[in-house]
Amino acid sequence: MASVVDVWTREQEDQQYDGVDSSDDSDYEAIRVDKLYQCSECNYSSKSSSYMKLHKLIHTEIKPYKCSECSYSCKSTSNLNKHRATHSAVRGFVCSQCNYSCKRSEYLKRHMLKHSTERPYQCHQCSYCAKAKAFLRHHMAVHSDNKPYKCSECNFECRTTGNLKLHSIYSHSDEKPHKCGDCTYTCKTAKDLKAHVVTHSFDRPFKCAECNYSCKLRRDLRSHQKIHSGEKPYKCSECDYRGTGSGNFLRHMRTHTDEKPFKCDKCHYRSRQSCELKSHSLIHTGEKPFHCSVCNYRCRVSKNLKRHMKRHTINK
């Protein structure tokens, strides 16, 4: 098992290749071996020259497919079609088990996996099991030392295009397009916004079947459940640390380096963890999003609110 694990997101889907003129081979570089086209930049191979040509776009900054309604551009027609759906208010695909709705059938299919406990796809190198083949393919990068995707602005390297995209967003972009509807909080990704929104609620809908633990996010429950199984698949190559989740593992690995990828856009502050940057940012806004339901106390971080709430418990 590789010691350093790149975070991969379950939201990322496989690249779909279509709309390519295979007769145009200008600036095309691939090696054909045993009726397979082999990429000269990484270990990807394909029987189709069209698929290979689209794959090569991953290693460039070329984004030939452009949206006619905004400045969005991308590397495949399938991604462009998905983006175009964001310009429509119609969410015709509705989950039968919760109030989730979406604009595309594949999004609903992916969402339905959350309601399933089956994990039929087993990794042959560790105990990991996945709900979908795509998730297993992303997981397999954990067992590889190959990092073919390189940042064009720094020396960062990673195993997946998803990780490269996240790196670019967090390290080289100041844009924060996602906004909270309850406060002035803004962030760089929808995932960060989702994690923030639950801080406005005291509901903890995700409950452990083994103990009385409950939490606000499904991902936190998944990490907690590994405590009961004893599973710690993430091993540090620098010390004897072993972790249950990739997020905690990456945070630990930064303690062995000077890497501080999260930077404040208001001052020179940098941090190893996104949560530290979020707490720091509140200093500049003066925002105190955590408020007591018993009195008028407000604070910047949730742990201070928890400490405050104990006072009301003691006084009862």
Coordinates of C-alpha atoms in Angstrom, one line a residue:
M1 CA 0.0 0.0 0.0
A2 CA 1.3 3.4 -0.9
S3 CA 2.0 5.6 2.1
V4 CA 0.8 8.9 0.8
V5 CA -2.8 9.0 -0.3
D6 CA -4.3 11.5 -2.6
V7 CA -7.9 12.6 -1.6
W8 CA -10.3 11.6 -4.3
T9 CA -13.9 12.8 -4.4
R10 CA -16.8 10.4 -4.8
E11 CA -18.6 13.1 -6.8
Q12 CA -16.1 12.8 -9.7
E13 CA -17.4 10.7 -12.6
D14 CA -15.6 9.0 -15.4
Q15 CA -14.7 11.1 -18.4
Q16 CA -16.9 10.4 -21.4
Y17 CA -15.5 10.7 -24.9
D18 CA -17.6 11.8 -27.8
G19 CA -17.8 14.4 -30.5
V20 CA -14.2 13.9 -31.8
D21 CA -13.1 14.2 -35.4
S22 CA -10.6 11.3 -35.5
S23 CA -9.4 12.3 -38.9
D24 CA -7.7 15.3 -37.4
D25 CA -4.4 14.1 -36.0
S26 CA -2.6 17.4 -35.7
D27 CA -0.5 17.8 -32.5
Y28 CA -1.5 14.2 -31.6
E29 CA 1.1 12.1 -29.9
A30 CA 0.5 8.5 -28.9
I31 CA 2.3 5.2 -29.4
R32 CA 0.4 2.3 -30.9
V33 CA 1.4 -1.0 -29.2
D34 CA -0.4 -4.3 -30.0
K35 CA -3.4 -2.5 -31.4
L36 CA -3.5 -0.2 -28.3
Y37 CA -2.8 3.5 -28.3
Q38 CA -0.5 4.2 -25.3
C39 CA -0.3 7.7 -23.9
S40 CA 3.2 9.1 -23.8
E41 CA 2.6 11.1 -20.6
C42 CA 1.0 8.4 -18.4
N43 CA 0.0 4.8 -18.3
Y44 CA -3.4 5.3 -20.0
S45 CA -4.1 3.2 -23.1
S46 CA -7.0 2.8 -25.5
K47 CA -8.1 0.9 -28.6
S48 CA -9.6 4.0 -30.0
S49 CA -7.5 6.9 -31.4
S50 CA -10.5 9.2 -30.8
Y51 CA -10.5 8.3 -27.1
M52 CA -6.8 8.7 -26.9
K53 CA -7.0 12.2 -28.5
L54 CA -9.5 13.3 -25.9
H55 CA -7.4 11.8 -23.1
K56 CA -4.4 13.9 -24.3
L57 CA -6.4 17.0 -23.4
I58 CA -6.0 16.1 -19.7
H59 CA -2.3 16.9 -20.1
T60 CA -2.9 20.3 -21.6
E61 CA -4.7 23.5 -20.8
I62 CA -6.8 23.3 -24.0
K63 CA -10.6 23.5 -23.4
P64 CA -12.2 23.5 -26.8
Y65 CA -15.8 23.2 -25.8
K66 CA -17.3 26.5 -24.7
C67 CA -20.7 27.4 -23.2
S68 CA -22.8 29.9 -25.3
E69 CA -24.4 31.4 -22.2
C70 CA -21.3 32.1 -20.0
S71 CA -17.5 31.9 -19.9
Y72 CA -17.4 28.2 -19.0
S73 CA -15.2 26.0 -21.1
C74 CA -14.1 22.4 -20.8
K75 CA -12.3 19.5 -22.4
S76 CA -15.3 17.2 -23.5
T77 CA -18.8 17.6 -24.9
S78 CA -20.2 15.5 -22.1
N79 CA -19.0 17.9 -19.5
L80 CA -20.3 20.8 -21.5
N81 CA -23.8 19.2 -21.7
K82 CA -23.8 18.7 -18.0
H83 CA -22.8 22.3 -17.5
R84 CA -25.6 23.5 -19.7
A85 CA -28.1 21.9 -17.4
T86 CA -27.1 24.4 -14.7
H87 CA -28.6 27.2 -16.8
S88 CA -32.0 25.5 -16.5
A89 CA -34.2 25.7 -13.4
V90 CA -36.0 22.4 -14.1
R91 CA -35.0 19.6 -11.7
G92 CA -37.1 16.8 -13.2
F93 CA -35.4 13.8 -11.4
V94 CA -36.6 13.3 -7.9
C95 CA -35.4 10.8 -5.3
S96 CA -38.1 8.4 -4.0
Q97 CA -36.5 8.2 -0.5
C98 CA -35.7 11.8 0.3
N99 CA -36.3 15.4 -1.0
Y100 CA -33.3 15.4 -3.3
S101 CA -33.9 16.4 -6.9
C102 CA -31.6 17.1 -9.8
K103 CA -31.4 18.0 -13.5
R104 CA -29.8 14.8 -14.9
S105 CA -30.6 11.1 -14.5
E106 CA -27.0 10.2 -13.9
Y107 CA -26.9 12.6 -10.9
L108 CA -30.0 10.8 -9.4
K109 CA -28.4 7.4 -10.0
R110 CA -25.3 8.5 -8.2
H111 CA -27.3 10.0 -5.4
M112 CA -29.3 6.7 -4.9
L113 CA -26.0 5.0 -3.9
K114 CA -26.2 7.0 -0.7
H115 CA -29.3 5.1 0.3
S116 CA -27.7 1.7 -0.4
T117 CA -25.5 -0.2 2.0
E118 CA -24.2 -2.7 -0.6
R119 CA -20.5 -2.4 -1.6
P120 CA -20.0 -5.2 -4.2
Y121 CA -16.8 -3.9 -5.7
Q122 CA -13.8 -5.2 -3.7
C123 CA -10.2 -3.9 -3.9
H124 CA -7.8 -6.9 -4.4
Q125 CA -5.0 -5.1 -2.5
C126 CA -6.8 -4.1 0.7
S127 CA -10.1 -4.4 2.5
Y128 CA -11.8 -1.4 0.7
C129 CA -15.2 -2.1 -0.9
A130 CA -17.0 0.4 -3.1
K131 CA -20.6 0.9 -4.2
A132 CA -19.7 1.6 -7.8
K133 CA -16.9 0.6 -10.2
A134 CA -16.0 4.3 -10.7
F135 CA -15.3 4.6 -6.9
L136 CA -13.1 1.6 -7.0
R137 CA -11.1 2.9 -10.0
H138 CA -10.5 6.1 -8.1
H139 CA -9.5 4.2 -5.0
M140 CA -6.9 2.1 -6.9
A141 CA -4.8 5.3 -7.3
V142 CA -4.0 4.9 -3.6
H143 CA -1.9 1.8 -4.4
S144 CA 0.1 3.5 -7.1
D145 CA 3.2 5.7 -6.8
N146 CA 2.5 7.2 -10.3
K147 CA 1.6 10.9 -10.2
P148 CA 1.1 11.8 -13.9
Y149 CA -0.9 15.0 -13.3
K150 CA 1.2 18.1 -12.7
C151 CA 0.2 21.6 -11.8
S152 CA 1.2 24.2 -14.4
E153 CA 1.8 26.9 -11.7
C154 CA 3.9 25.0 -9.1
N155 CA 5.6 21.6 -8.5
F156 CA 2.5 19.9 -7.2
E157 CA 1.9 16.4 -8.6
C158 CA -1.0 14.0 -8.0
R159 CA -2.7 10.8 -9.1
T160 CA -6.0 12.0 -10.4
T161 CA -7.4 15.0 -12.4
G162 CA -9.9 15.6 -9.6
N163 CA -7.1 16.2 -7.1
L164 CA -5.3 18.5 -9.5
K165 CA -8.5 20.5 -10.0
L166 CA -9.0 20.8 -6.2
H167 CA -5.4 21.8 -5.8
S168 CA -5.8 24.6 -8.4
I169 CA -9.0 25.8 -6.7
Y170 CA -7.6 25.9 -3.2
S171 CA -4.0 27.0 -4.0
H172 CA -4.1 29.2 -7.1
S173 CA -7.6 30.8 -7.1
D174 CA -9.1 33.5 -4.9
E175 CA -12.6 33.0 -6.3
K176 CA -15.3 32.0 -3.9
P177 CA -18.5 31.5 -5.9
H178 CA -20.5 29.5 -3.3
K179 CA -22.4 31.5 -0.7
C180 CA -24.3 30.6 2.4
G181 CA -28.0 31.7 2.5
D182 CA -27.9 32.2 6.3
C183 CA -24.8 34.2 6.8
T184 CA -22.0 36.0 4.9
Y185 CA -19.9 32.8 4.5
T186 CA -18.5 32.2 1.0
C187 CA -16.2 29.3 -0.1
K188 CA -14.6 27.8 -3.1
T189 CA -16.4 24.5 -3.5
A190 CA -20.0 23.2 -3.1
K191 CA -18.6 20.5 -0.8
D192 CA -17.2 23.1 1.6
L193 CA -20.6 25.0 1.5
K194 CA -22.5 21.8 2.4
A195 CA -20.2 21.2 5.4
H196 CA -20.7 24.8 6.5
V197 CA -24.5 24.9 6.2
V198 CA -24.9 22.2 8.8
T199 CA -23.2 24.4 11.4
H200 CA -26.4 26.4 11.5
S201 CA -28.3 23.4 12.7
F202 CA -28.2 21.4 15.9
D203 CA -29.6 18.3 14.1
R204 CA -27.4 15.3 14.0
P205 CA -29.2 12.9 11.7
F206 CA -26.4 10.4 11.1
K207 CA -26.3 7.9 14.0
C208 CA -23.9 5.0 14.7
A209 CA -25.6 1.5 15.0
E210 CA -22.8 0.4 17.4
C211 CA -22.8 3.2 20.0
N212 CA -24.6 6.5 20.8
Y213 CA -22.4 8.6 18.4
S214 CA -24.3 10.9 16.1
C215 CA -23.1 13.6 13.7
K216 CA -24.2 16.1 11.1
L217 CA -22.4 14.7 8.1
R218 CA -22.5 11.3 6.5
R219 CA -18.7 11.3 5.9
D220 CA -18.1 11.9 9.6
L221 CA -20.2 8.8 10.4
R222 CA -18.2 6.7 7.9
S223 CA -15.0 7.8 9.6
H224 CA -16.4 7.0 13.0
Q225 CA -17.5 3.5 12.1
K226 CA -13.9 2.5 11.4
I227 CA -13.3 2.9 15.1
H228 CA -15.5 -0.2 15.7
S229 CA -14.0 -2.2 12.8
G230 CA -10.4 -1.3 13.8
E231 CA -9.6 -0.6 10.2
K232 CA -6.7 1.9 9.7
P233 CA -5.7 1.6 6.1
Y234 CA -3.7 4.8 5.9
K235 CA -0.1 4.4 7.1
C236 CA 2.5 7.2 7.5
S237 CA 5.9 6.5 5.9
E238 CA 7.6 9.0 8.3
C239 CA 6.3 7.7 11.7
D240 CA 4.0 5.0 13.2
Y241 CA 0.8 6.9 12.6
R242 CA -2.1 5.0 11.1
G243 CA -5.4 6.6 10.2
T244 CA -9.0 5.6 9.4
G245 CA -9.6 8.3 6.8
S246 CA -7.8 10.0 3.9
G247 CA -8.6 13.5 5.2
N248 CA -7.0 13.0 8.6
F249 CA -4.1 11.2 7.0
L250 CA -3.3 14.1 4.7
R251 CA -3.6 16.5 7.6
H252 CA -1.1 14.3 9.5
M253 CA 1.3 14.2 6.6
R254 CA 1.5 18.0 6.5
T255 CA 3.0 17.9 10.1
H256 CA 6.1 16.4 8.5
T257 CA 6.4 19.2 6.0
D258 CA 6.2 23.0 5.8
E259 CA 3.3 22.8 3.4
K260 CA 0.5 25.2 4.1
P261 CA -1.7 25.1 1.1
F262 CA -4.6 27.2 2.5
K263 CA -4.0 30.9 2.3
C264 CA -6.0 33.9 3.4
D265 CA -7.0 36.4 0.7
K266 CA -7.0 39.3 3.3
C267 CA -3.6 38.9 4.9
H268 CA -0.4 36.7 4.8
Y269 CA -1.9 33.9 7.0
R270 CA -1.5 30.4 5.7
S271 CA -2.6 27.1 7.3
R272 CA -2.3 23.4 6.9
Q273 CA -6.0 22.7 7.3
S274 CA -9.0 24.4 5.6
C275 CA -10.9 24.5 8.9
E276 CA -8.1 26.6 10.4
L277 CA -8.4 29.1 7.5
K278 CA -12.1 29.2 7.8
S279 CA -11.8 30.1 11.5
H280 CA -9.2 32.7 10.7
S281 CA -11.3 34.3 8.0
L282 CA -14.0 35.2 10.6
I283 CA -11.5 37.6 12.2
H284 CA -11.6 39.8 9.0
T285 CA -15.4 39.6 8.7
G286 CA -16.3 40.0 12.4
E287 CA -18.8 37.2 11.8
K288 CA -19.9 35.0 14.7
P289 CA -22.1 32.3 13.1
F290 CA -22.5 30.1 16.2
H291 CA -25.1 31.3 18.6
C292 CA -26.6 30.0 21.8
S293 CA -30.2 28.9 21.8
V294 CA -30.6 29.8 25.4
C295 CA -29.0 33.3 25.6
N296 CA -27.5 35.9 23.3
Y297 CA -24.0 34.4 23.3
R298 CA -22.3 34.2 19.9
C299 CA -18.9 33.0 18.8
R300 CA -16.7 32.2 15.8
V301 CA -16.0 28.5 16.3
S302 CA -18.2 25.6 17.2
K303 CA -16.0 24.3 20.0
N304 CA -16.4 27.6 21.9
L305 CA -20.2 27.2 21.6
K306 CA -20.0 23.6 22.9
R307 CA -18.0 24.8 25.9
H308 CA -20.5 27.6 26.5
M309 CA -23.5 25.3 26.3
K310 CA -22.1 23.2 29.1
R311 CA -22.6 26.1 31.4
H312 CA -26.3 26.0 30.9
T313 CA -26.3 22.3 31.5
I314 CA -24.4 22.7 34.8
N315 CA -26.8 25.5 35.9
K316 CA -29.9 23.3 35.5

